[in-house]
Amino acid sequence: MRVMVFFDLPVITSANRKDYRDFHTYLIKSGFLMMQESVYCRMLINPTAEKSVVDIIRRNKPPDGIVQVLTVTEKQFSHMEYICG
């Protein structure tokens, strides 16, 4: 299964920018890969690992902005279409 994280964080003040950088760094160090700007994805073994990862994301979420988490199966993820150009 895959956990996808979508986020929209403010970058108006220097504190906002620091929160953004810290959250971005947390995602990268936690094994998430960037799919596009503000969309990150990580593969997990089972639902127990998914619950753990989502709980940790909740604890590391910046105080401002929106963070959304979507869990999909590997089969659903493999049906994603990439449309370019």
PDB file of N, CA, C and O in Angstrom:
ATOM      1  N   MET A   1       0.829  -1.162   0.000  1.00  0.00           N
ATOM      2  CA  MET A   1       0.000   0.000   0.000  1.00  0.00           C
ATOM      3  C   MET A   1       0.882   1.235   0.000  1.00  0.00           C
ATOM      4  O   MET A   1       2.059   1.161   0.320  1.00  0.00           O
ATOM      5  N   ARG A   2       0.275   2.346  -0.383  1.00  0.00           N
ATOM      6  CA  ARG A   2       1.010   3.610  -0.454  1.00  0.00           C
ATOM      7  C   ARG A   2       0.286   4.676   0.358  1.00  0.00           C
ATOM      8  O   ARG A   2      -0.930   4.718   0.387  1.00  0.00           O
ATOM      9  N   VAL A   3       1.057   5.515   0.984  1.00  0.00           N
ATOM     10  CA  VAL A   3       0.528   6.684   1.679  1.00  0.00           C
ATOM     11  C   VAL A   3       0.957   7.894   0.873  1.00  0.00           C
ATOM     12  O   VAL A   3       2.147   8.076   0.582  1.00  0.00           O
ATOM     13  N   MET A   4      -0.017   8.704   0.496  1.00  0.00           N
ATOM     14  CA  MET A   4       0.267   9.934  -0.238  1.00  0.00           C
ATOM     15  C   MET A   4      -0.054  11.112   0.672  1.00  0.00           C
ATOM     16  O   MET A   4      -1.086  11.120   1.338  1.00  0.00           O
ATOM     17  N   VAL A   5       0.846  12.079   0.714  1.00  0.00           N
ATOM     18  CA  VAL A   5       0.673  13.267   1.543  1.00  0.00           C
ATOM     19  C   VAL A   5       0.604  14.474   0.618  1.00  0.00           C
ATOM     20  O   VAL A   5       1.489  14.685  -0.218  1.00  0.00           O
ATOM     21  N   PHE A   6      -0.464  15.233   0.775  1.00  0.00           N
ATOM     22  CA  PHE A   6      -0.669  16.468   0.019  1.00  0.00           C
ATOM     23  C   PHE A   6      -0.662  17.602   1.041  1.00  0.00           C
ATOM     24  O   PHE A   6      -1.320  17.495   2.068  1.00  0.00           O
ATOM     25  N   PHE A   7       0.053  18.673   0.758  1.00  0.00           N
ATOM     26  CA  PHE A   7       0.032  19.764   1.726  1.00  0.00           C
ATOM     27  C   PHE A   7       0.080  21.125   1.050  1.00  0.00           C
ATOM     28  O   PHE A   7       0.597  21.288  -0.045  1.00  0.00           O
ATOM     29  N   ASP A   8      -0.536  22.076   1.733  1.00  0.00           N
ATOM     30  CA  ASP A   8      -0.547  23.469   1.304  1.00  0.00           C
ATOM     31  C   ASP A   8      -0.232  24.289   2.546  1.00  0.00           C
ATOM     32  O   ASP A   8      -1.082  24.457   3.416  1.00  0.00           O
ATOM     33  N   LEU A   9       1.003  24.741   2.635  1.00  0.00           N
ATOM     34  CA  LEU A   9       1.461  25.447   3.823  1.00  0.00           C
ATOM     35  C   LEU A   9       1.790  26.897   3.473  1.00  0.00           C
ATOM     36  O   LEU A   9       2.353  27.165   2.409  1.00  0.00           O
ATOM     37  N   PRO A  10       1.442  27.823   4.360  1.00  0.00           N
ATOM     38  CA  PRO A  10       1.766  29.230   4.096  1.00  0.00           C
ATOM     39  C   PRO A  10       3.266  29.472   4.196  1.00  0.00           C
ATOM     40  O   PRO A  10       3.958  28.820   4.967  1.00  0.00           O
ATOM     41  N   VAL A  11       3.754  30.405   3.378  1.00  0.00           N
ATOM     42  CA  VAL A  11       5.182  30.782   3.413  1.00  0.00           C
ATOM     43  C   VAL A  11       5.303  32.300   3.463  1.00  0.00           C
ATOM     44  O   VAL A  11       6.175  32.887   2.826  1.00  0.00           O
ATOM     45  N   ILE A  12       4.431  32.938   4.224  1.00  0.00           N
ATOM     46  CA  ILE A  12       4.383  34.399   4.290  1.00  0.00           C
ATOM     47  C   ILE A  12       5.454  34.939   5.237  1.00  0.00           C
ATOM     48  O   ILE A  12       6.226  35.823   4.867  1.00  0.00           O
ATOM     49  N   THR A  13       5.522  34.393   6.431  1.00  0.00           N
ATOM     50  CA  THR A  13       6.499  34.867   7.410  1.00  0.00           C
ATOM     51  C   THR A  13       7.713  33.940   7.433  1.00  0.00           C
ATOM     52  O   THR A  13       7.676  32.825   6.905  1.00  0.00           O
ATOM     53  N   SER A  14       8.752  34.389   8.087  1.00  0.00           N
ATOM     54  CA  SER A  14       9.951  33.541   8.192  1.00  0.00           C
ATOM     55  C   SER A  14       9.658  32.305   9.038  1.00  0.00           C
ATOM     56  O   SER A  14      10.199  31.226   8.777  1.00  0.00           O
ATOM     57  N   ALA A  15       8.778  32.420  10.030  1.00  0.00           N
ATOM     58  CA  ALA A  15       8.397  31.254  10.839  1.00  0.00           C
ATOM     59  C   ALA A  15       7.647  30.236   9.979  1.00  0.00           C
ATOM     60  O   ALA A  15       7.864  29.024  10.107  1.00  0.00           O
ATOM     61  N   ASN A  16       6.767  30.736   9.074  1.00  0.00           N
ATOM     62  CA  ASN A  16       6.052  29.845   8.155  1.00  0.00           C
ATOM     63  C   ASN A  16       7.028  29.108   7.253  1.00  0.00           C
ATOM     64  O   ASN A  16       6.882  27.902   7.020  1.00  0.00           O
ATOM     65  N   ARG A  17       7.999  29.825   6.724  1.00  0.00           N
ATOM     66  CA  ARG A  17       8.983  29.202   5.838  1.00  0.00           C
ATOM     67  C   ARG A  17       9.804  28.150   6.574  1.00  0.00           C
ATOM     68  O   ARG A  17      10.104  27.087   6.023  1.00  0.00           O
ATOM     69  N   LYS A  18      10.147  28.420   7.824  1.00  0.00           N
ATOM     70  CA  LYS A  18      10.887  27.430   8.626  1.00  0.00           C
ATOM     71  C   LYS A  18      10.027  26.189   8.863  1.00  0.00           C
ATOM     72  O   LYS A  18      10.506  25.049   8.728  1.00  0.00           O
ATOM     73  N   ASP A  19       8.742  26.375   9.183  1.00  0.00           N
ATOM     74  CA  ASP A  19       7.834  25.242   9.369  1.00  0.00           C
ATOM     75  C   ASP A  19       7.735  24.417   8.091  1.00  0.00           C
ATOM     76  O   ASP A  19       7.736  23.186   8.129  1.00  0.00           O
ATOM     77  N   TYR A  20       7.647  25.098   6.952  1.00  0.00           N
ATOM     78  CA  TYR A  20       7.583  24.414   5.654  1.00  0.00           C
ATOM     79  C   TYR A  20       8.843  23.582   5.437  1.00  0.00           C
ATOM     80  O   TYR A  20       8.759  22.410   5.081  1.00  0.00           O
ATOM     81  N   ARG A  21      10.008  24.181   5.647  1.00  0.00           N
ATOM     82  CA  ARG A  21      11.280  23.462   5.453  1.00  0.00           C
ATOM     83  C   ARG A  21      11.397  22.273   6.400  1.00  0.00           C
ATOM     84  O   ARG A  21      11.833  21.191   5.998  1.00  0.00           O
ATOM     85  N   ASP A  22      11.004  22.478   7.642  1.00  0.00           N
ATOM     86  CA  ASP A  22      11.075  21.393   8.627  1.00  0.00           C
ATOM     87  C   ASP A  22      10.163  20.226   8.235  1.00  0.00           C
ATOM     88  O   ASP A  22      10.555  19.059   8.335  1.00  0.00           O
ATOM     89  N   PHE A  23       8.946  20.530   7.783  1.00  0.00           N
ATOM     90  CA  PHE A  23       8.010  19.472   7.377  1.00  0.00           C
ATOM     91  C   PHE A  23       8.524  18.754   6.136  1.00  0.00           C
ATOM     92  O   PHE A  23       8.485  17.522   6.054  1.00  0.00           O
ATOM     93  N   HIS A  24       9.030  19.515   5.175  1.00  0.00           N
ATOM     94  CA  HIS A  24       9.589  18.933   3.957  1.00  0.00           C
ATOM     95  C   HIS A  24      10.764  18.014   4.306  1.00  0.00           C
ATOM     96  O   HIS A  24      10.848  16.881   3.816  1.00  0.00           O
ATOM     97  N   THR A  25      11.647  18.465   5.183  1.00  0.00           N
ATOM     98  CA  THR A  25      12.795  17.664   5.604  1.00  0.00           C
ATOM     99  C   THR A  25      12.339  16.405   6.328  1.00  0.00           C
ATOM    100  O   THR A  25      12.885  15.319   6.109  1.00  0.00           O
ATOM    101  N   TYR A  26      11.322  16.541   7.185  1.00  0.00           N
ATOM    102  CA  TYR A  26      10.782  15.374   7.887  1.00  0.00           C
ATOM    103  C   TYR A  26      10.290  14.323   6.882  1.00  0.00           C
ATOM    104  O   TYR A  26      10.584  13.133   7.026  1.00  0.00           O
ATOM    105  N   LEU A  27       9.542  14.750   5.860  1.00  0.00           N
ATOM    106  CA  LEU A  27       9.018  13.798   4.877  1.00  0.00           C
ATOM    107  C   LEU A  27      10.157  13.077   4.152  1.00  0.00           C
ATOM    108  O   LEU A  27      10.125  11.851   3.993  1.00  0.00           O
ATOM    109  N   ILE A  28      11.156  13.819   3.718  1.00  0.00           N
ATOM    110  CA  ILE A  28      12.281  13.218   2.994  1.00  0.00           C
ATOM    111  C   ILE A  28      13.020  12.223   3.885  1.00  0.00           C
ATOM    112  O   ILE A  28      13.319  11.100   3.471  1.00  0.00           O
ATOM    113  N   LYS A  29      13.301  12.604   5.139  1.00  0.00           N
ATOM    114  CA  LYS A  29      14.025  11.714   6.053  1.00  0.00           C
ATOM    115  C   LYS A  29      13.192  10.488   6.437  1.00  0.00           C
ATOM    116  O   LYS A  29      13.753   9.468   6.836  1.00  0.00           O
ATOM    117  N   SER A  30      11.871  10.590   6.303  1.00  0.00           N
ATOM    118  CA  SER A  30      10.988   9.468   6.639  1.00  0.00           C
ATOM    119  C   SER A  30      10.760   8.532   5.463  1.00  0.00           C
ATOM    120  O   SER A  30       9.940   7.619   5.550  1.00  0.00           O
ATOM    121  N   GLY A  31      11.438   8.771   4.355  1.00  0.00           N
ATOM    122  CA  GLY A  31      11.341   7.859   3.222  1.00  0.00           C
ATOM    123  C   GLY A  31      10.310   8.228   2.185  1.00  0.00           C
ATOM    124  O   GLY A  31      10.014   7.437   1.286  1.00  0.00           O
ATOM    125  N   PHE A  32       9.739   9.423   2.256  1.00  0.00           N
ATOM    126  CA  PHE A  32       8.767   9.855   1.257  1.00  0.00           C
ATOM    127  C   PHE A  32       9.502  10.347   0.016  1.00  0.00           C
ATOM    128  O   PHE A  32      10.573  10.947   0.116  1.00  0.00           O
ATOM    129  N   LEU A  33       8.915  10.108  -1.135  1.00  0.00           N
ATOM    130  CA  LEU A  33       9.462  10.580  -2.402  1.00  0.00           C
ATOM    131  C   LEU A  33       8.527  11.625  -2.985  1.00  0.00           C
ATOM    132  O   LEU A  33       7.308  11.470  -2.945  1.00  0.00           O
ATOM    133  N   MET A  34       9.104  12.685  -3.548  1.00  0.00           N
ATOM    134  CA  MET A  34       8.289  13.740  -4.127  1.00  0.00           C
ATOM    135  C   MET A  34       7.731  13.303  -5.479  1.00  0.00           C
ATOM    136  O   MET A  34       8.481  12.898  -6.362  1.00  0.00           O
ATOM    137  N   MET A  35       6.411  13.354  -5.618  1.00  0.00           N
ATOM    138  CA  MET A  35       5.769  13.056  -6.897  1.00  0.00           C
ATOM    139  C   MET A  35       5.625  14.334  -7.718  1.00  0.00           C
ATOM    140  O   MET A  35       5.767  14.325  -8.928  1.00  0.00           O
ATOM    141  N   GLN A  36       5.282  15.406  -7.045  1.00  0.00           N
ATOM    142  CA  GLN A  36       5.264  16.741  -7.617  1.00  0.00           C
ATOM    143  C   GLN A  36       5.298  17.702  -6.441  1.00  0.00           C
ATOM    144  O   GLN A  36       5.298  17.267  -5.294  1.00  0.00           O
ATOM    145  N   GLU A  37       5.352  18.985  -6.707  1.00  0.00           N
ATOM    146  CA  GLU A  37       5.488  19.936  -5.610  1.00  0.00           C
ATOM    147  C   GLU A  37       4.333  19.783  -4.615  1.00  0.00           C
ATOM    148  O   GLU A  37       3.169  19.782  -5.002  1.00  0.00           O
ATOM    149  N   SER A  38       4.650  19.599  -3.374  1.00  0.00           N
ATOM    150  CA  SER A  38       3.689  19.440  -2.272  1.00  0.00           C
ATOM    151  C   SER A  38       2.894  18.139  -2.317  1.00  0.00           C
ATOM    152  O   SER A  38       1.852  18.022  -1.690  1.00  0.00           O
ATOM    153  N   VAL A  39       3.357  17.150  -3.075  1.00  0.00           N
ATOM    154  CA  VAL A  39       2.743  15.818  -3.100  1.00  0.00           C
ATOM    155  C   VAL A  39       3.857  14.793  -2.920  1.00  0.00           C
ATOM    156  O   VAL A  39       4.766  14.711  -3.746  1.00  0.00           O
ATOM    157  N   TYR A  40       3.778  14.026  -1.838  1.00  0.00           N
ATOM    158  CA  TYR A  40       4.803  13.048  -1.508  1.00  0.00           C
ATOM    159  C   TYR A  40       4.163  11.682  -1.313  1.00  0.00           C
ATOM    160  O   TYR A  40       2.993  11.583  -0.945  1.00  0.00           O
ATOM    161  N   CYS A  41       4.932  10.631  -1.556  1.00  0.00           N
ATOM    162  CA  CYS A  41       4.404   9.275  -1.511  1.00  0.00           C
ATOM    163  C   CYS A  41       5.422   8.354  -0.840  1.00  0.00           C
ATOM    164  O   CYS A  41       6.628   8.527  -0.986  1.00  0.00           O
ATOM    165  N   ARG A  42       4.881   7.368  -0.121  1.00  0.00           N
ATOM    166  CA  ARG A  42       5.743   6.365   0.519  1.00  0.00           C
ATOM    167  C   ARG A  42       5.058   5.010   0.478  1.00  0.00           C
ATOM    168  O   ARG A  42       3.864   4.896   0.721  1.00  0.00           O
ATOM    169  N   MET A  43       5.838   3.974   0.174  1.00  0.00           N
ATOM    170  CA  MET A  43       5.314   2.614   0.148  1.00  0.00           C
ATOM    171  C   MET A  43       5.390   2.028   1.557  1.00  0.00           C
ATOM    172  O   MET A  43       6.368   2.234   2.275  1.00  0.00           O
ATOM    173  N   LEU A  44       4.338   1.292   1.938  1.00  0.00           N
ATOM    174  CA  LEU A  44       4.286   0.657   3.251  1.00  0.00           C
ATOM    175  C   LEU A  44       3.938  -0.816   3.104  1.00  0.00           C
ATOM    176  O   LEU A  44       3.339  -1.228   2.108  1.00  0.00           O
ATOM    177  N   ILE A  45       4.257  -1.587   4.120  1.00  0.00           N
ATOM    178  CA  ILE A  45       4.052  -3.026   4.066  1.00  0.00           C
ATOM    179  C   ILE A  45       2.621  -3.431   4.406  1.00  0.00           C
ATOM    180  O   ILE A  45       2.047  -4.291   3.760  1.00  0.00           O
ATOM    181  N   ASN A  46       2.051  -2.807   5.440  1.00  0.00           N
ATOM    182  CA  ASN A  46       0.739  -3.248   5.920  1.00  0.00           C
ATOM    183  C   ASN A  46      -0.014  -2.096   6.578  1.00  0.00           C
ATOM    184  O   ASN A  46       0.549  -1.025   6.800  1.00  0.00           O
ATOM    185  N   PRO A  47      -1.297  -2.304   6.903  1.00  0.00           N
ATOM    186  CA  PRO A  47      -2.105  -1.244   7.529  1.00  0.00           C
ATOM    187  C   PRO A  47      -1.578  -0.783   8.889  1.00  0.00           C
ATOM    188  O   PRO A  47      -1.776   0.369   9.274  1.00  0.00           O
ATOM    189  N   THR A  48      -0.909  -1.643   9.618  1.00  0.00           N
ATOM    190  CA  THR A  48      -0.350  -1.246  10.908  1.00  0.00           C
ATOM    191  C   THR A  48       0.730  -0.185  10.714  1.00  0.00           C
ATOM    192  O   THR A  48       0.787   0.808  11.448  1.00  0.00           O
ATOM    193  N   ALA A  49       1.582  -0.388   9.730  1.00  0.00           N
ATOM    194  CA  ALA A  49       2.619   0.598   9.421  1.00  0.00           C
ATOM    195  C   ALA A  49       1.984   1.901   8.951  1.00  0.00           C
ATOM    196  O   ALA A  49       2.463   2.989   9.291  1.00  0.00           O
ATOM    197  N   GLU A  50       0.899   1.804   8.206  1.00  0.00           N
ATOM    198  CA  GLU A  50       0.189   2.992   7.712  1.00  0.00           C
ATOM    199  C   GLU A  50      -0.330   3.824   8.876  1.00  0.00           C
ATOM    200  O   GLU A  50      -0.177   5.042   8.913  1.00  0.00           O
ATOM    201  N   LYS A  51      -0.938   3.160   9.845  1.00  0.00           N
ATOM    202  CA  LYS A  51      -1.468   3.871  11.013  1.00  0.00           C
ATOM    203  C   LYS A  51      -0.350   4.588  11.755  1.00  0.00           C
ATOM    204  O   LYS A  51      -0.488   5.748  12.159  1.00  0.00           O
ATOM    205  N   SER A  52       0.774   3.938  11.905  1.00  0.00           N
ATOM    206  CA  SER A  52       1.927   4.522  12.590  1.00  0.00           C
ATOM    207  C   SER A  52       2.444   5.754  11.847  1.00  0.00           C
ATOM    208  O   SER A  52       2.718   6.791  12.456  1.00  0.00           O
ATOM    209  N   VAL A  53       2.574   5.651  10.534  1.00  0.00           N
ATOM    210  CA  VAL A  53       3.083   6.760   9.727  1.00  0.00           C
ATOM    211  C   VAL A  53       2.127   7.953   9.788  1.00  0.00           C
ATOM    212  O   VAL A  53       2.555   9.098   9.949  1.00  0.00           O
ATOM    213  N   VAL A  54       0.827   7.697   9.692  1.00  0.00           N
ATOM    214  CA  VAL A  54      -0.151   8.785   9.749  1.00  0.00           C
ATOM    215  C   VAL A  54      -0.117   9.472  11.113  1.00  0.00           C
ATOM    216  O   VAL A  54      -0.194  10.706  11.192  1.00  0.00           O
ATOM    217  N   ASP A  55       0.022   8.713  12.175  1.00  0.00           N
ATOM    218  CA  ASP A  55       0.123   9.304  13.515  1.00  0.00           C
ATOM    219  C   ASP A  55       1.354  10.204  13.627  1.00  0.00           C
ATOM    220  O   ASP A  55       1.292  11.297  14.206  1.00  0.00           O
ATOM    221  N   ILE A  56       2.472   9.770  13.069  1.00  0.00           N
ATOM    222  CA  ILE A  56       3.698  10.563  13.120  1.00  0.00           C
ATOM    223  C   ILE A  56       3.554  11.832  12.270  1.00  0.00           C
ATOM    224  O   ILE A  56       4.027  12.900  12.661  1.00  0.00           O
ATOM    225  N   ILE A  57       2.872  11.730  11.135  1.00  0.00           N
ATOM    226  CA  ILE A  57       2.620  12.921  10.304  1.00  0.00           C
ATOM    227  C   ILE A  57       1.785  13.925  11.098  1.00  0.00           C
ATOM    228  O   ILE A  57       2.048  15.124  11.072  1.00  0.00           O
ATOM    229  N   ARG A  58       0.777  13.436  11.810  1.00  0.00           N
ATOM    230  CA  ARG A  58      -0.057  14.329  12.642  1.00  0.00           C
ATOM    231  C   ARG A  58       0.793  15.086  13.667  1.00  0.00           C
ATOM    232  O   ARG A  58       0.588  16.270  13.904  1.00  0.00           O
ATOM    233  N   ARG A  59       1.740  14.386  14.268  1.00  0.00           N
ATOM    234  CA  ARG A  59       2.587  15.016  15.278  1.00  0.00           C
ATOM    235  C   ARG A  59       3.570  16.019  14.680  1.00  0.00           C
ATOM    236  O   ARG A  59       3.999  16.947  15.350  1.00  0.00           O
ATOM    237  N   ASN A  60       3.970  15.825  13.416  1.00  0.00           N
ATOM    238  CA  ASN A  60       4.956  16.701  12.777  1.00  0.00           C
ATOM    239  C   ASN A  60       4.339  17.777  11.897  1.00  0.00           C
ATOM    240  O   ASN A  60       5.058  18.559  11.297  1.00  0.00           O
ATOM    241  N   LYS A  61       3.018  17.811  11.805  1.00  0.00           N
ATOM    242  CA  LYS A  61       2.340  18.804  10.972  1.00  0.00           C
ATOM    243  C   LYS A  61       2.590  20.203  11.515  1.00  0.00           C
ATOM    244  O   LYS A  61       2.528  20.426  12.708  1.00  0.00           O
ATOM    245  N   PRO A  62       2.898  21.146  10.634  1.00  0.00           N
ATOM    246  CA  PRO A  62       3.072  22.527  11.080  1.00  0.00           C
ATOM    247  C   PRO A  62       1.767  23.082  11.651  1.00  0.00           C
ATOM    248  O   PRO A  62       0.678  22.605  11.304  1.00  0.00           O
ATOM    249  N   PRO A  63       1.853  24.106  12.495  1.00  0.00           N
ATOM    250  CA  PRO A  63       0.643  24.646  13.119  1.00  0.00           C
ATOM    251  C   PRO A  63      -0.321  25.300  12.130  1.00  0.00           C
ATOM    252  O   PRO A  63      -1.528  25.322  12.367  1.00  0.00           O
ATOM    253  N   ASP A  64       0.195  25.845  11.033  1.00  0.00           N
ATOM    254  CA  ASP A  64      -0.664  26.490  10.025  1.00  0.00           C
ATOM    255  C   ASP A  64      -0.676  25.662   8.753  1.00  0.00           C
ATOM    256  O   ASP A  64       0.242  24.894   8.483  1.00  0.00           O
ATOM    257  N   GLY A  65      -1.713  25.840   7.945  1.00  0.00           N
ATOM    258  CA  GLY A  65      -1.793  25.161   6.664  1.00  0.00           C
ATOM    259  C   GLY A  65      -2.592  23.879   6.723  1.00  0.00           C
ATOM    260  O   GLY A  65      -3.154  23.512   7.757  1.00  0.00           O
ATOM    261  N   ILE A  66      -2.642  23.207   5.594  1.00  0.00           N
ATOM    262  CA  ILE A  66      -3.425  21.979   5.442  1.00  0.00           C
ATOM    263  C   ILE A  66      -2.510  20.841   5.023  1.00  0.00           C
ATOM    264  O   ILE A  66      -1.699  20.988   4.103  1.00  0.00           O
ATOM    265  N   VAL A  67      -2.655  19.707   5.692  1.00  0.00           N
ATOM    266  CA  VAL A  67      -1.941  18.482   5.316  1.00  0.00           C
ATOM    267  C   VAL A  67      -3.003  17.403   5.148  1.00  0.00           C
ATOM    268  O   VAL A  67      -3.810  17.172   6.046  1.00  0.00           O
ATOM    269  N   GLN A  68      -3.031  16.766   3.977  1.00  0.00           N
ATOM    270  CA  GLN A  68      -3.992  15.706   3.698  1.00  0.00           C
ATOM    271  C   GLN A  68      -3.241  14.408   3.437  1.00  0.00           C
ATOM    272  O   GLN A  68      -2.191  14.413   2.805  1.00  0.00           O
ATOM    273  N   VAL A  69      -3.800  13.302   3.926  1.00  0.00           N
ATOM    274  CA  VAL A  69      -3.175  11.988   3.767  1.00  0.00           C
ATOM    275  C   VAL A  69      -4.171  11.063   3.091  1.00  0.00           C
ATOM    276  O   VAL A  69      -5.332  10.990   3.496  1.00  0.00           O
ATOM    277  N   LEU A  70      -3.711  10.367   2.062  1.00  0.00           N
ATOM    278  CA  LEU A  70      -4.546   9.413   1.338  1.00  0.00           C
ATOM    279  C   LEU A  70      -3.794   8.093   1.259  1.00  0.00           C
ATOM    280  O   LEU A  70      -2.630   8.059   0.862  1.00  0.00           O
ATOM    281  N   THR A  71      -4.469   7.006   1.633  1.00  0.00           N
ATOM    282  CA  THR A  71      -3.870   5.676   1.543  1.00  0.00           C
ATOM    283  C   THR A  71      -4.541   4.919   0.411  1.00  0.00           C
ATOM    284  O   THR A  71      -5.765   4.877   0.336  1.00  0.00           O
ATOM    285  N   VAL A  72      -3.734   4.359  -0.477  1.00  0.00           N
ATOM    286  CA  VAL A  72      -4.252   3.565  -1.588  1.00  0.00           C
ATOM    287  C   VAL A  72      -3.493   2.246  -1.651  1.00  0.00           C
ATOM    288  O   VAL A  72      -2.360   2.146  -1.190  1.00  0.00           O
ATOM    289  N   THR A  73      -4.139   1.248  -2.233  1.00  0.00           N
ATOM    290  CA  THR A  73      -3.463  -0.036  -2.411  1.00  0.00           C
ATOM    291  C   THR A  73      -2.468   0.073  -3.558  1.00  0.00           C
ATOM    292  O   THR A  73      -2.528   0.996  -4.374  1.00  0.00           O
ATOM    293  N   GLU A  74      -1.582  -0.879  -3.637  1.00  0.00           N
ATOM    294  CA  GLU A  74      -0.592  -0.883  -4.713  1.00  0.00           C
ATOM    295  C   GLU A  74      -1.279  -1.036  -6.074  1.00  0.00           C
ATOM    296  O   GLU A  74      -0.857  -0.438  -7.060  1.00  0.00           O
ATOM    297  N   LYS A  75      -2.352  -1.802  -6.123  1.00  0.00           N
ATOM    298  CA  LYS A  75      -3.094  -1.982  -7.371  1.00  0.00           C
ATOM    299  C   LYS A  75      -3.731  -0.668  -7.808  1.00  0.00           C
ATOM    300  O   LYS A  75      -3.674  -0.311  -8.991  1.00  0.00           O
ATOM    301  N   GLN A  76      -4.334   0.062  -6.876  1.00  0.00           N
ATOM    302  CA  GLN A  76      -4.920   1.360  -7.209  1.00  0.00           C
ATOM    303  C   GLN A  76      -3.828   2.328  -7.670  1.00  0.00           C
ATOM    304  O   GLN A  76      -4.013   3.060  -8.648  1.00  0.00           O
ATOM    305  N   PHE A  77      -2.708   2.327  -6.979  1.00  0.00           N
ATOM    306  CA  PHE A  77      -1.609   3.222  -7.331  1.00  0.00           C
ATOM    307  C   PHE A  77      -1.072   2.912  -8.725  1.00  0.00           C
ATOM    308  O   PHE A  77      -0.721   3.820  -9.476  1.00  0.00           O
ATOM    309  N   SER A  78      -1.034   1.641  -9.079  1.00  0.00           N
ATOM    310  CA  SER A  78      -0.492   1.257 -10.389  1.00  0.00           C
ATOM    311  C   SER A  78      -1.388   1.689 -11.544  1.00  0.00           C
ATOM    312  O   SER A  78      -0.942   1.736 -12.684  1.00  0.00           O
ATOM    313  N   HIS A  79      -2.642   2.016 -11.248  1.00  0.00           N
ATOM    314  CA  HIS A  79      -3.556   2.472 -12.294  1.00  0.00           C
ATOM    315  C   HIS A  79      -3.505   3.981 -12.509  1.00  0.00           C
ATOM    316  O   HIS A  79      -4.271   4.521 -13.313  1.00  0.00           O
ATOM    317  N   MET A  80      -2.593   4.668 -11.827  1.00  0.00           N
ATOM    318  CA  MET A  80      -2.464   6.104 -12.001  1.00  0.00           C
ATOM    319  C   MET A  80      -1.994   6.401 -13.417  1.00  0.00           C
ATOM    320  O   MET A  80      -1.101   5.729 -13.940  1.00  0.00           O
ATOM    321  N   GLU A  81      -2.600   7.391 -14.030  1.00  0.00           N
ATOM    322  CA  GLU A  81      -2.194   7.807 -15.383  1.00  0.00           C
ATOM    323  C   GLU A  81      -1.349   9.052 -15.299  1.00  0.00           C
ATOM    324  O   GLU A  81      -1.679   9.982 -14.567  1.00  0.00           O
ATOM    325  N   TYR A  82      -0.275   9.067 -16.031  1.00  0.00           N
ATOM    326  CA  TYR A  82       0.564  10.255 -16.131  1.00  0.00           C
ATOM    327  C   TYR A  82       0.285  10.893 -17.478  1.00  0.00           C
ATOM    328  O   TYR A  82       0.515  10.290 -18.521  1.00  0.00           O
ATOM    329  N   ILE A  83      -0.222  12.107 -17.460  1.00  0.00           N
ATOM    330  CA  ILE A  83      -0.540  12.823 -18.679  1.00  0.00           C
ATOM    331  C   ILE A  83       0.395  14.015 -18.766  1.00  0.00           C
ATOM    332  O   ILE A  83       0.356  14.901 -17.906  1.00  0.00           O
ATOM    333  N   CYS A  84       1.252  14.033 -19.753  1.00  0.00           N
ATOM    334  CA  CYS A  84       2.251  15.083 -19.874  1.00  0.00           C
ATOM    335  C   CYS A  84       2.015  15.889 -21.148  1.00  0.00           C
ATOM    336  O   CYS A  84       1.470  15.397 -22.127  1.00  0.00           O
ATOM    337  N   GLY A  85       2.519  17.113 -21.148  1.00  0.00           N
ATOM    338  CA  GLY A  85       2.486  17.937 -22.349  1.00  0.00           C
ATOM    339  C   GLY A  85       1.200  18.595 -22.480  1.00  0.00           C
ATOM    340  O   GLY A  85       0.707  19.375 -23.044  1.00  0.00           O
TER     341      GLY A  85
END
